[in-house]
mmCIF file of C-alpha atoms in Angstrom:
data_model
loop_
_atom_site.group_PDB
_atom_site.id
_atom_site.type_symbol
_atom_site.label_atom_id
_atom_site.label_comp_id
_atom_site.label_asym_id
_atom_site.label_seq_id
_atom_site.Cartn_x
_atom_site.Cartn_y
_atom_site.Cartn_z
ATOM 1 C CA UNK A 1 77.650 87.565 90.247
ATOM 2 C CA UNK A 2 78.260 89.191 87.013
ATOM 3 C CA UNK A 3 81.117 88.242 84.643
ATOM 4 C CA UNK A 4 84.826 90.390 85.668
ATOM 5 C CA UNK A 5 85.850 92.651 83.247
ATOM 6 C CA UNK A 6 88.747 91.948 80.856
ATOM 7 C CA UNK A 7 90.696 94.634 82.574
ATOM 8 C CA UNK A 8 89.897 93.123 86.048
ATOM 9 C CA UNK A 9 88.424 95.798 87.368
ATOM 10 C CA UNK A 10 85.850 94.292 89.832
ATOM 11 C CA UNK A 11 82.288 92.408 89.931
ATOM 12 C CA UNK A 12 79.242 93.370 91.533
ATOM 13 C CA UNK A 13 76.490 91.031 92.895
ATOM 14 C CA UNK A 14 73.964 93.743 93.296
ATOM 15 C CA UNK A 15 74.134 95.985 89.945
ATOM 16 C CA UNK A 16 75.664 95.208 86.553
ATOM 17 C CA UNK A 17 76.171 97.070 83.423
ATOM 18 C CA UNK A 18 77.661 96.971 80.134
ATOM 19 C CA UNK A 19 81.254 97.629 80.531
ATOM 20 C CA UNK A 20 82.539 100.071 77.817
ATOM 21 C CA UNK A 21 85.863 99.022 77.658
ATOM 22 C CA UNK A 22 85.130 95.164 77.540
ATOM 23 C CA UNK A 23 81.478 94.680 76.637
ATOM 24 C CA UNK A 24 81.065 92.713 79.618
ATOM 25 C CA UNK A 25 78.509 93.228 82.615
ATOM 26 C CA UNK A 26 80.376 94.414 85.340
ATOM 27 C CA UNK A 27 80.500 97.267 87.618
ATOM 28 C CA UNK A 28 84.177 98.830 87.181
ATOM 29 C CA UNK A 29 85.544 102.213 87.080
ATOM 30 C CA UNK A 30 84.653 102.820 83.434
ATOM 31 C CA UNK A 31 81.210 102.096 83.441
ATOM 32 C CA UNK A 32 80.520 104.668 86.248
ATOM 33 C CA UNK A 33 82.704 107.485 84.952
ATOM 34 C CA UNK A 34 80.520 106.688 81.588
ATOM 35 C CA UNK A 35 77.243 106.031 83.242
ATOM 36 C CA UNK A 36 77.853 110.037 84.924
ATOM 37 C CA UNK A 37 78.633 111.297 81.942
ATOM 38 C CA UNK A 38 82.802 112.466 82.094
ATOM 39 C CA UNK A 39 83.944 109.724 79.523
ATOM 40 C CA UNK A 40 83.711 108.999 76.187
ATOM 41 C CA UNK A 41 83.443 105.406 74.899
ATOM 42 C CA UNK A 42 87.157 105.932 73.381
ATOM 43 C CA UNK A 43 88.963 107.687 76.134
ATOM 44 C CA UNK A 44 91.773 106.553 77.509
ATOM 45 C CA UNK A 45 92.406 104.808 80.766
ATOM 46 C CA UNK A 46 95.737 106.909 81.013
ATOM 47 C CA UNK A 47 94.715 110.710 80.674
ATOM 48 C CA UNK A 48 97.483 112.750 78.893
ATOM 49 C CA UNK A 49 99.215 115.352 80.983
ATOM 50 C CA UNK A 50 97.461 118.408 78.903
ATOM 51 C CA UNK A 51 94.046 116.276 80.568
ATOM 52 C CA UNK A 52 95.219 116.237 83.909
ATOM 53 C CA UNK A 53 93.978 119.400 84.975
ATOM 54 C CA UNK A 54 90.759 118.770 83.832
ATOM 55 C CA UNK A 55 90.475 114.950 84.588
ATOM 56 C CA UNK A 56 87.811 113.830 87.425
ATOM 57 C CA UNK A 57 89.686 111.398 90.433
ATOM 58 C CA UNK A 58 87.171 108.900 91.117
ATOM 59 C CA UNK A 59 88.799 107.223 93.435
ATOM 60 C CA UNK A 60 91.737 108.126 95.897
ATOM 61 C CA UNK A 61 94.141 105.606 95.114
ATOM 62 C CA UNK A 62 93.795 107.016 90.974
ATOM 63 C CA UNK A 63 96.429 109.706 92.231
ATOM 64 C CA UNK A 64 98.940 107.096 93.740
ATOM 65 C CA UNK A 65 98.628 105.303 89.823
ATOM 66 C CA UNK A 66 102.724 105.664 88.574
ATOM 67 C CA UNK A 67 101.263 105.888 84.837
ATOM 68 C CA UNK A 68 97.938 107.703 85.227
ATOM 69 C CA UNK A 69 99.347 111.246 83.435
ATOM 70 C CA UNK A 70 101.644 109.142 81.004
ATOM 71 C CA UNK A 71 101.260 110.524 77.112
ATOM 72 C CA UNK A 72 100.271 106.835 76.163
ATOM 73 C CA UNK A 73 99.111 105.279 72.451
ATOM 74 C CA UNK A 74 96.050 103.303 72.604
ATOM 75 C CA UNK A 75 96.350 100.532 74.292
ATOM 76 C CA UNK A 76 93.070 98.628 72.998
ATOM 77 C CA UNK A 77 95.004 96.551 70.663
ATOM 78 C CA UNK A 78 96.423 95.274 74.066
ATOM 79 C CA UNK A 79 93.262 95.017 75.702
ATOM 80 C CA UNK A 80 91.351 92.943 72.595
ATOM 81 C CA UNK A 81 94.777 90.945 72.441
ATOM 82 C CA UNK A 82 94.235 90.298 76.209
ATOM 83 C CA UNK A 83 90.919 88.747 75.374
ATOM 84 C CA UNK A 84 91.705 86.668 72.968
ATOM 85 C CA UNK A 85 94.606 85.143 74.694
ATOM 86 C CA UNK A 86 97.724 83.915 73.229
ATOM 87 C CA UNK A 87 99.199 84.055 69.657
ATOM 88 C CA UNK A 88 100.947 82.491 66.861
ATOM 89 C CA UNK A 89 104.146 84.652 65.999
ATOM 90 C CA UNK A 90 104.225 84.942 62.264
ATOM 91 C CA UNK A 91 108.248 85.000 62.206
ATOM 92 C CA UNK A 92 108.502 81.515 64.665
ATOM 93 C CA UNK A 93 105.167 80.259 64.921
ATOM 94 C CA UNK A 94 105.851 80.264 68.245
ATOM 95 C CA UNK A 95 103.167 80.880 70.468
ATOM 96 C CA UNK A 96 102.975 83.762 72.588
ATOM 97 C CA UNK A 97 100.969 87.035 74.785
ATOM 98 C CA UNK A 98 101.390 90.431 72.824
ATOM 99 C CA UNK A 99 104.744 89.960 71.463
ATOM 100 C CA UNK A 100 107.551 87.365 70.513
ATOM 101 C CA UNK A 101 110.240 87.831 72.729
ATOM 102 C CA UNK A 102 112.287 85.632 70.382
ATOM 103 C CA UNK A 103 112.102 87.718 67.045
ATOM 104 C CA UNK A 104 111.131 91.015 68.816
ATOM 105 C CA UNK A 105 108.145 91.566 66.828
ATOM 106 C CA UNK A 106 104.143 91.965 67.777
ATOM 107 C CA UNK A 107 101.680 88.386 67.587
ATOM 108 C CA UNK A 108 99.678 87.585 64.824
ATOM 109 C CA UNK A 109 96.317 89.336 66.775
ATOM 110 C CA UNK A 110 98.767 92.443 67.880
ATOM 111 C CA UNK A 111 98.759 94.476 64.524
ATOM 112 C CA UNK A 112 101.914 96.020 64.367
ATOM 113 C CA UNK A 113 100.707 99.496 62.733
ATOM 114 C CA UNK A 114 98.809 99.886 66.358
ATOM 115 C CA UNK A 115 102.215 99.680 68.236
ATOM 116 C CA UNK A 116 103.703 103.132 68.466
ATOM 117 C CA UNK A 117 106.892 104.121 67.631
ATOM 118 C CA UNK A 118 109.052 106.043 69.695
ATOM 119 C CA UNK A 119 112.495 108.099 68.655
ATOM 120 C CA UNK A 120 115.276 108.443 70.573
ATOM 121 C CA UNK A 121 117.894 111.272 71.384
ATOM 122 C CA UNK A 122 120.818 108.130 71.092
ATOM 123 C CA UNK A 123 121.190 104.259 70.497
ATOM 124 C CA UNK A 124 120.603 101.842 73.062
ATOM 125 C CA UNK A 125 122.892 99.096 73.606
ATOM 126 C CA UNK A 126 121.397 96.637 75.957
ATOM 127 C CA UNK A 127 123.565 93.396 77.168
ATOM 128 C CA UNK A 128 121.293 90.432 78.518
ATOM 129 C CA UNK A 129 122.743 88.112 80.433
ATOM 130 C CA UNK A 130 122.954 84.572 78.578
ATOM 131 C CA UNK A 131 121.184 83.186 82.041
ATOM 132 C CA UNK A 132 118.249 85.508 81.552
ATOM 133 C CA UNK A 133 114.803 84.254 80.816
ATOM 134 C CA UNK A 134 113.843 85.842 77.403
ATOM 135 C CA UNK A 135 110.410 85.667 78.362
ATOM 136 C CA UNK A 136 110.844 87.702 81.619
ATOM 137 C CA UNK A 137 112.978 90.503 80.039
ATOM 138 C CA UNK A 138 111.964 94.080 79.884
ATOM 139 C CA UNK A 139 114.454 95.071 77.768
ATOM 140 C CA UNK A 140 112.819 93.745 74.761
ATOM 141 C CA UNK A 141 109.964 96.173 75.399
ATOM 142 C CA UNK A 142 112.313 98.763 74.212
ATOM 143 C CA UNK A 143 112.989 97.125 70.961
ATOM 144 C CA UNK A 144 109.736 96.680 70.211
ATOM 145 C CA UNK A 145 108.699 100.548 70.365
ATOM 146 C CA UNK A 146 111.755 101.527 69.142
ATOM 147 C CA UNK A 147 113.272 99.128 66.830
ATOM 148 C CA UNK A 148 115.624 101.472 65.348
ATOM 149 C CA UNK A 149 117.350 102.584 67.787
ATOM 150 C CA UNK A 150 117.864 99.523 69.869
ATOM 151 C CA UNK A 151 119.962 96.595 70.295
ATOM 152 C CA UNK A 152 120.255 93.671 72.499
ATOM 153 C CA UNK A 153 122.802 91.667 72.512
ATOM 154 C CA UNK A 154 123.575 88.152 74.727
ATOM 155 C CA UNK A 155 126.699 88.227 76.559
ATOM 156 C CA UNK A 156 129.231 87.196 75.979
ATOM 157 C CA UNK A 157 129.110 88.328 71.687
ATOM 158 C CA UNK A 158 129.041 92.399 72.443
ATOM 159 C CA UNK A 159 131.027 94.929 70.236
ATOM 160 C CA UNK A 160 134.192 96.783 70.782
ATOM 161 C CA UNK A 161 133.467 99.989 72.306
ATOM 162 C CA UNK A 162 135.968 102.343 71.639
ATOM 163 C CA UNK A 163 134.085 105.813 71.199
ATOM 164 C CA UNK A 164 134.581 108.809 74.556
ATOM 165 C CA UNK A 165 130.762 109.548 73.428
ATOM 166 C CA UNK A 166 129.571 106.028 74.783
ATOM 167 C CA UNK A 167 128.309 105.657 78.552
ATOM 168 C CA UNK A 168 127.116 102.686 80.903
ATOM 169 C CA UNK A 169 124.392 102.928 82.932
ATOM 170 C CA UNK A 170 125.749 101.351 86.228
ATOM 171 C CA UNK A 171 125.789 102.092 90.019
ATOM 172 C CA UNK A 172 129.379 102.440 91.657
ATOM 173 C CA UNK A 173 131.839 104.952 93.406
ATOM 174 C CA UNK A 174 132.937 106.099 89.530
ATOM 175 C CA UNK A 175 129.866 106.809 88.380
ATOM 176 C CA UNK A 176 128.516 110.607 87.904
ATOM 177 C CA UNK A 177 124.715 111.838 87.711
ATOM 178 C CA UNK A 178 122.953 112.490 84.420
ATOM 179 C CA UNK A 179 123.063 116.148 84.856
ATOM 180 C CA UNK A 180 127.750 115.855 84.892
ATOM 181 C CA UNK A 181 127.559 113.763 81.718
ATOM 182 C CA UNK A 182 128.494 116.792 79.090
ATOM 183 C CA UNK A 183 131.163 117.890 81.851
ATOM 184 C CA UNK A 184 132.850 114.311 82.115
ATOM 185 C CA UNK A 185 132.360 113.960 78.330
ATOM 186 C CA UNK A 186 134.149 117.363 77.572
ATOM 187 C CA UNK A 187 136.755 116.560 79.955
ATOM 188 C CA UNK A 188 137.145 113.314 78.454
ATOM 189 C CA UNK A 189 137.544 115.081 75.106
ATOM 190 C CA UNK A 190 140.225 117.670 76.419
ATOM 191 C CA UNK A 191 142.338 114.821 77.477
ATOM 192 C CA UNK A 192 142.360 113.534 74.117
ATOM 193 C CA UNK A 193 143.318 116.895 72.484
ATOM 194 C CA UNK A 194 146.344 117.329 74.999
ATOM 195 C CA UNK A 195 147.283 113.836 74.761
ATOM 196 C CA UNK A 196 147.725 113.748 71.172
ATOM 197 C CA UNK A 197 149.548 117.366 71.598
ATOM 198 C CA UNK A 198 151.932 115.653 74.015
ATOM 199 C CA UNK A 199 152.725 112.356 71.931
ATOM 200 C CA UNK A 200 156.014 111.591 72.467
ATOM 201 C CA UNK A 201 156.310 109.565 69.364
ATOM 202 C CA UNK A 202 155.257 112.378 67.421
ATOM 203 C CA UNK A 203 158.005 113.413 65.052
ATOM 204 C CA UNK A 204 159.760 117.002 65.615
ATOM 205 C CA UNK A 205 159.644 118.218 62.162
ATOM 206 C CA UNK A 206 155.588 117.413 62.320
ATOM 207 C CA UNK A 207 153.540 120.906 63.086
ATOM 208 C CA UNK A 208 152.318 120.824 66.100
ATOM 209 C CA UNK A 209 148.817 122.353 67.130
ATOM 210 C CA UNK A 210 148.713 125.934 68.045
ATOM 211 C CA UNK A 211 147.109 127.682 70.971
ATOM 212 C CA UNK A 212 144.657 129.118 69.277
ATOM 213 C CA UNK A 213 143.728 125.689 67.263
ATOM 214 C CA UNK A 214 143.437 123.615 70.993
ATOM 215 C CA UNK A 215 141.203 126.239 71.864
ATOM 216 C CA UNK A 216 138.757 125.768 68.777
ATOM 217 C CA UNK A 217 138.777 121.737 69.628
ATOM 218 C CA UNK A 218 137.875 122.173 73.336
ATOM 219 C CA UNK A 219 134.789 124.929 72.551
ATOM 220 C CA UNK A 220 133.686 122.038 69.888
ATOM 221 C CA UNK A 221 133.799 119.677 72.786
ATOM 222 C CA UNK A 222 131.392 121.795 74.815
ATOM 223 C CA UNK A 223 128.015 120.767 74.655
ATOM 224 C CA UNK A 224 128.746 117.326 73.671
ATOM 225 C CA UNK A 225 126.331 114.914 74.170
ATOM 226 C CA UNK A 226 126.225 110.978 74.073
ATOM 227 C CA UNK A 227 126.234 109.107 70.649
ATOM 228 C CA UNK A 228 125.583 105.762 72.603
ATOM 229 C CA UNK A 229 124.263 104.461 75.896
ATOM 230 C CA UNK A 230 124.983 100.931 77.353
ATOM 231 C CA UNK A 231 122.240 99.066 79.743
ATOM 232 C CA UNK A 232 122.868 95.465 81.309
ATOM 233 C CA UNK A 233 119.988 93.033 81.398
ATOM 234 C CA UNK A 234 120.476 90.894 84.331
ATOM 235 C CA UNK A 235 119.679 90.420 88.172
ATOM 236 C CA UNK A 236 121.655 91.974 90.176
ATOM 237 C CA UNK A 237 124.099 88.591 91.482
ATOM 238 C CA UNK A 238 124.743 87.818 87.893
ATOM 239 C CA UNK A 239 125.852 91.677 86.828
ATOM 240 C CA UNK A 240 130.037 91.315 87.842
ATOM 241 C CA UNK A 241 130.640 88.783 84.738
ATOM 242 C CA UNK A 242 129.490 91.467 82.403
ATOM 243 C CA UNK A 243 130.606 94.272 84.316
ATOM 244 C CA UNK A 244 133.863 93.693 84.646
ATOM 245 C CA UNK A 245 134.513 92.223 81.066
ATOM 246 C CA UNK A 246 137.700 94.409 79.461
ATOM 247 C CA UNK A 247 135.755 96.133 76.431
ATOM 248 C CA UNK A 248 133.334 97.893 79.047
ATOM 249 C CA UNK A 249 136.327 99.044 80.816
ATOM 250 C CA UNK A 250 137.040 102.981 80.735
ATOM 251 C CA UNK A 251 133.378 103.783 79.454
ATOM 252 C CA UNK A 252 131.848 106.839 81.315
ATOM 253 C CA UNK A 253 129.407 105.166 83.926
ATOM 254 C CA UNK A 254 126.171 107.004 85.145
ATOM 255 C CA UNK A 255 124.236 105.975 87.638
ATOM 256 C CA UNK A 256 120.287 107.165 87.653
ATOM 257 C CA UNK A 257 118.668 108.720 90.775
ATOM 258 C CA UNK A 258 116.534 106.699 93.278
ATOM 259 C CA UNK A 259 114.232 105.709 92.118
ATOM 260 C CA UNK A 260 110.951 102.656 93.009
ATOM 261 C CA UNK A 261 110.120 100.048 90.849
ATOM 262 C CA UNK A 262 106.859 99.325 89.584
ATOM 263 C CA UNK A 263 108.071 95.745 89.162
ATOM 264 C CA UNK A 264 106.014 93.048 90.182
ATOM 265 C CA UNK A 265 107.754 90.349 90.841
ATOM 266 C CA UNK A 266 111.367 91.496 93.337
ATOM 267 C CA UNK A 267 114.655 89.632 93.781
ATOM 268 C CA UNK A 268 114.361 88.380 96.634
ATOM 269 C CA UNK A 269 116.625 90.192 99.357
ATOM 270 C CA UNK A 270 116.982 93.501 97.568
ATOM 271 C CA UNK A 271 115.341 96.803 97.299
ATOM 272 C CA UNK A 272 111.951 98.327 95.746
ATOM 273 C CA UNK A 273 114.695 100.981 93.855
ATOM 274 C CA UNK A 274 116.161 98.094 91.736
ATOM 275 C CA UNK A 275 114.253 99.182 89.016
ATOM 276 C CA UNK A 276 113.186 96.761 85.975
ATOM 277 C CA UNK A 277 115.082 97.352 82.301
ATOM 278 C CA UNK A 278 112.090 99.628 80.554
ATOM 279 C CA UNK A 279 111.980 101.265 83.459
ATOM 280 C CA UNK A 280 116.013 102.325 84.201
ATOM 281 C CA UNK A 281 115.918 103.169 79.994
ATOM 282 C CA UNK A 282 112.810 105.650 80.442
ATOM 283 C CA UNK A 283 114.088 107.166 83.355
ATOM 284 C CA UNK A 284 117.652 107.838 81.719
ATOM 285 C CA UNK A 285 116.308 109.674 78.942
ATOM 286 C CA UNK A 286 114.071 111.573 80.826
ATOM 287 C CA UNK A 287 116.463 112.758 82.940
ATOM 288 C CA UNK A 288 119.076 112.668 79.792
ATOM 289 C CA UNK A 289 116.381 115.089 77.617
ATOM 290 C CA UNK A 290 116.101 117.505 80.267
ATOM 291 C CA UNK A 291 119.559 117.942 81.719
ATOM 292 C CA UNK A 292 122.024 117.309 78.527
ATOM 293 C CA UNK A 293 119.855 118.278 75.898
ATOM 294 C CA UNK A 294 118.073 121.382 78.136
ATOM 295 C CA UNK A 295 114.528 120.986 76.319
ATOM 296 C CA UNK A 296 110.812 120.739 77.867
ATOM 297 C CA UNK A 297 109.841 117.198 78.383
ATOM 298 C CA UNK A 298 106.754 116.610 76.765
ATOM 299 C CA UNK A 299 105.861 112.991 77.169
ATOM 300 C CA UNK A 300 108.055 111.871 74.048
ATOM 301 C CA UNK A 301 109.127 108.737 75.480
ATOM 302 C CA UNK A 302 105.980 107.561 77.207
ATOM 303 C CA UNK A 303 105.557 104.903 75.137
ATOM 304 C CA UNK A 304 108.258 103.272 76.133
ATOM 305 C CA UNK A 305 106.226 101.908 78.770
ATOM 306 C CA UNK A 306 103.254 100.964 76.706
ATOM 307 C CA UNK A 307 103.375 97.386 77.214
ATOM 308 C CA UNK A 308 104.760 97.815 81.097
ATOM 309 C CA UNK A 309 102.527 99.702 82.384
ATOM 310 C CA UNK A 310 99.442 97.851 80.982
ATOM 311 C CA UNK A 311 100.935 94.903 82.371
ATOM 312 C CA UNK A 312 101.310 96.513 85.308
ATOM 313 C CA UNK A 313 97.831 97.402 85.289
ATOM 314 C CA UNK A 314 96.499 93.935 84.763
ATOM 315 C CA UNK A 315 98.514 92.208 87.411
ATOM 316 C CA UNK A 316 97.409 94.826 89.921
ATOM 317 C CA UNK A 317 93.785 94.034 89.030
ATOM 318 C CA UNK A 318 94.597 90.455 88.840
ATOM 319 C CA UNK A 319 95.624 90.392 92.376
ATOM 320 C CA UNK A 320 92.998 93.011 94.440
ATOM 321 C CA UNK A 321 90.018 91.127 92.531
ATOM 322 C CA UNK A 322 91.749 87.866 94.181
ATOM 323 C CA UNK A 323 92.428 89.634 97.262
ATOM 324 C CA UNK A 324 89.001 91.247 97.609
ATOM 325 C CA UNK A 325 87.203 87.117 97.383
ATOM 326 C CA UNK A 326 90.085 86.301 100.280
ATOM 327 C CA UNK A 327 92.574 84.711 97.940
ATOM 328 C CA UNK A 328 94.671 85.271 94.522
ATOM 329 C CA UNK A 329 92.201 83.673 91.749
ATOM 330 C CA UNK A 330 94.267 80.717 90.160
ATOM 331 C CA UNK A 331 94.117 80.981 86.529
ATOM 332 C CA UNK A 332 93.239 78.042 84.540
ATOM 333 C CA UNK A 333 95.307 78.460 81.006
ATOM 334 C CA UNK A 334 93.022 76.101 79.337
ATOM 335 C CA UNK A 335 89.548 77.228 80.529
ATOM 336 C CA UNK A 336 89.441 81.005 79.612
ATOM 337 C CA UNK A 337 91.341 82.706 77.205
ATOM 338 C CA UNK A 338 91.056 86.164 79.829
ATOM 339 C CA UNK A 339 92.410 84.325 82.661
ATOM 340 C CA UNK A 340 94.873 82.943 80.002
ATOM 341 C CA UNK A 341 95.817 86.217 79.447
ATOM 342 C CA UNK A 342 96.624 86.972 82.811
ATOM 343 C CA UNK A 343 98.477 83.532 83.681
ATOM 344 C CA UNK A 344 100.957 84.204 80.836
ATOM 345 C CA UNK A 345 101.475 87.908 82.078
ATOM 346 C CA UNK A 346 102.291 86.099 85.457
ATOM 347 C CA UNK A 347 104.787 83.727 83.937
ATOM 348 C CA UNK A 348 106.394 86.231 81.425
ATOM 349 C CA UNK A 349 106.810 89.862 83.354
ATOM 350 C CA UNK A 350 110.319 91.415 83.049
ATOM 351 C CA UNK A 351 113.289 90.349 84.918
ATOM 352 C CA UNK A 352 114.560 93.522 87.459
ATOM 353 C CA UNK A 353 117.377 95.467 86.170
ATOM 354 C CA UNK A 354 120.417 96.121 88.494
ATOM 355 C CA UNK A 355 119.716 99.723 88.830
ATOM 356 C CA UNK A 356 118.987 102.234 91.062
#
């Protein structure tokens, strides 16, 4: 039997070859699109959309792949840091796979100029439950890639949100679709216009606001988009605590479509649309770039699932190589730094969000 390859993609007993992604003999998808010819030794395992139409499906199941036409960064760094195994974080010294989920920065064999960076359309408040696992969480995927624009902060030590352009992402009966947010925001905004017009308190000799100036505020109202959107980090029994606490109360709420998970690992007893953290924020500003801001989406927040979906991809592996010998492979942390690899994906994947 030849060696598996670090992406998991199979052995053969009857032909081996040089894998091109992992240097190792094996017989996966990689080495036969490259031994035909249709890949280059630096193509990507995730073809960009522009590709698509030109890529080659090798094998059915490639088209039921959620991230195969995702406008991914390299993910090499990921691969060779896969290899390797687990590293020191140069913040901590803690020792961890990829990334520290403590400091929210890359490992010591992760550079971090090989990590892309993604911009955002708003800031991301994210509240984690103080009961989550840091290590299982998501939501620090989106701090990683985009460090800028994202927060996280452990209930119960969140800020006052006072501001009509801030929205939570949560199911419920007052909740409106992505596509009603400028509506409920402008409407929102009118109400504040009147209700200031209609102060009681106000003194009589003060000028009050003519027709023609309420007008101006409510056509500066339309179009309005979000300066702020709020995410909770947390299975879906612990959620009420931080739902219901008083400084959430009276934010817009917006629930996302249907969605399935890609999630490995489901609470037990609840759906395959409780989708994990990474995966509620991508789909929010996908649908929040196309219906608020009305522009082409173009892949520009792909990479927010740069570390999820090669996870993804190596637990998948992980399990039909298992599956394929008639039972899961049990991965022995101090014997191989691959199978390392794989055993801390196991232990740290993302705890579901509440979402759906």
């Amino acid at each position: 039997m030849g060696p598996t390859c670090a992406l998991g993609l199979g052995r053969s007993g009857r032909r081996v070859e040089q894998c091109v992604d992992c240097s190792g003999l094996c017989r996966c998808v990689a080495v036969k699109l490259w031994s035909e010819g249709k890949m280059s030794l630096n193509q990507s395992v995730y073809p960009k959309e522009s590709e698509e139409k030109n890529s080659t499906v090798v094998d059915p199941k490639q088209s039921e792949e959620p991230f195969q036409n995702l406008c991914l960064a390299s993910q090499e760094v990921l691969r060779k840091a896969q290899q390797s195994g687990r590293s020191k974080c140069l913040q901590c010294g803690g020792s961890r796979m990829f990334y520290c989920y403590t400091c929210y920065v890359p490992v010591e064999n992760v550079p971090i100029e090989q990590i892309p960076l993604v911009k955002l359309p708003l800031k991301i408040d994210i509240i984690k439950h103080p009961n989550e696992t840091d290590g299982k969480s998501t939501a620090i995927h989106a701090k990683l890639l985009a460090p800028e624009f994202v927060n996280i902060y452990t209930y119960p030590c969140i800020p006052e949100y006072e501001d009509h352009q801030v929205a939570l992402v949560f199911p419920g009966p007052e909740s409106v679709s992505i596509q009603d947010i400028s509506f409920h925001l402008q409407k929102r905004i009118q109400s504040k216009v009147r209700g200031k017009n209609d102060d009681p308190d106000k003194q009589s000799f003060k000028r009050k606001k003519t027709e023609e100036q309420e007008d101006c505020d409510l056509k500066e109202s339309r179009g309005t988009t979000l300066k702020k959107i709020i995410f909770i980090d947390s299975t879906w029994n612990q959620t009420n605590k931080i739902f219901t606490d008083e400084r959430l109360q009276g934010l817009l709420q917006v629930e996302l479509k249907t969605r399935k998970t890609c999630f490995w690992r489901h609470q037990k007893g609840k759906p395959d649309t409780f989708l994990s953290t990474i995966e509620a924020i991508y789909y929010f500003l996908v649908g929040y770039h196309t219906d608020v801001l009305k522009e082409k989406y173009e892949g520009q927040y792909d990479n927010l699932l740069f570390f999820y979906s090669f996870m993804y991809q190596l637990i998948k592996n992980a399990k039909c190589s298992g599956e394929r010998h008639g039972k899961l492979r049990k991965f022995s942390p101090n014997k191989d730094s691959r199978n390392n690899g794989i055993n801390s994906l196991l232990k740290s994947t993302a705890s579901l969000g509440i979402l759906h």
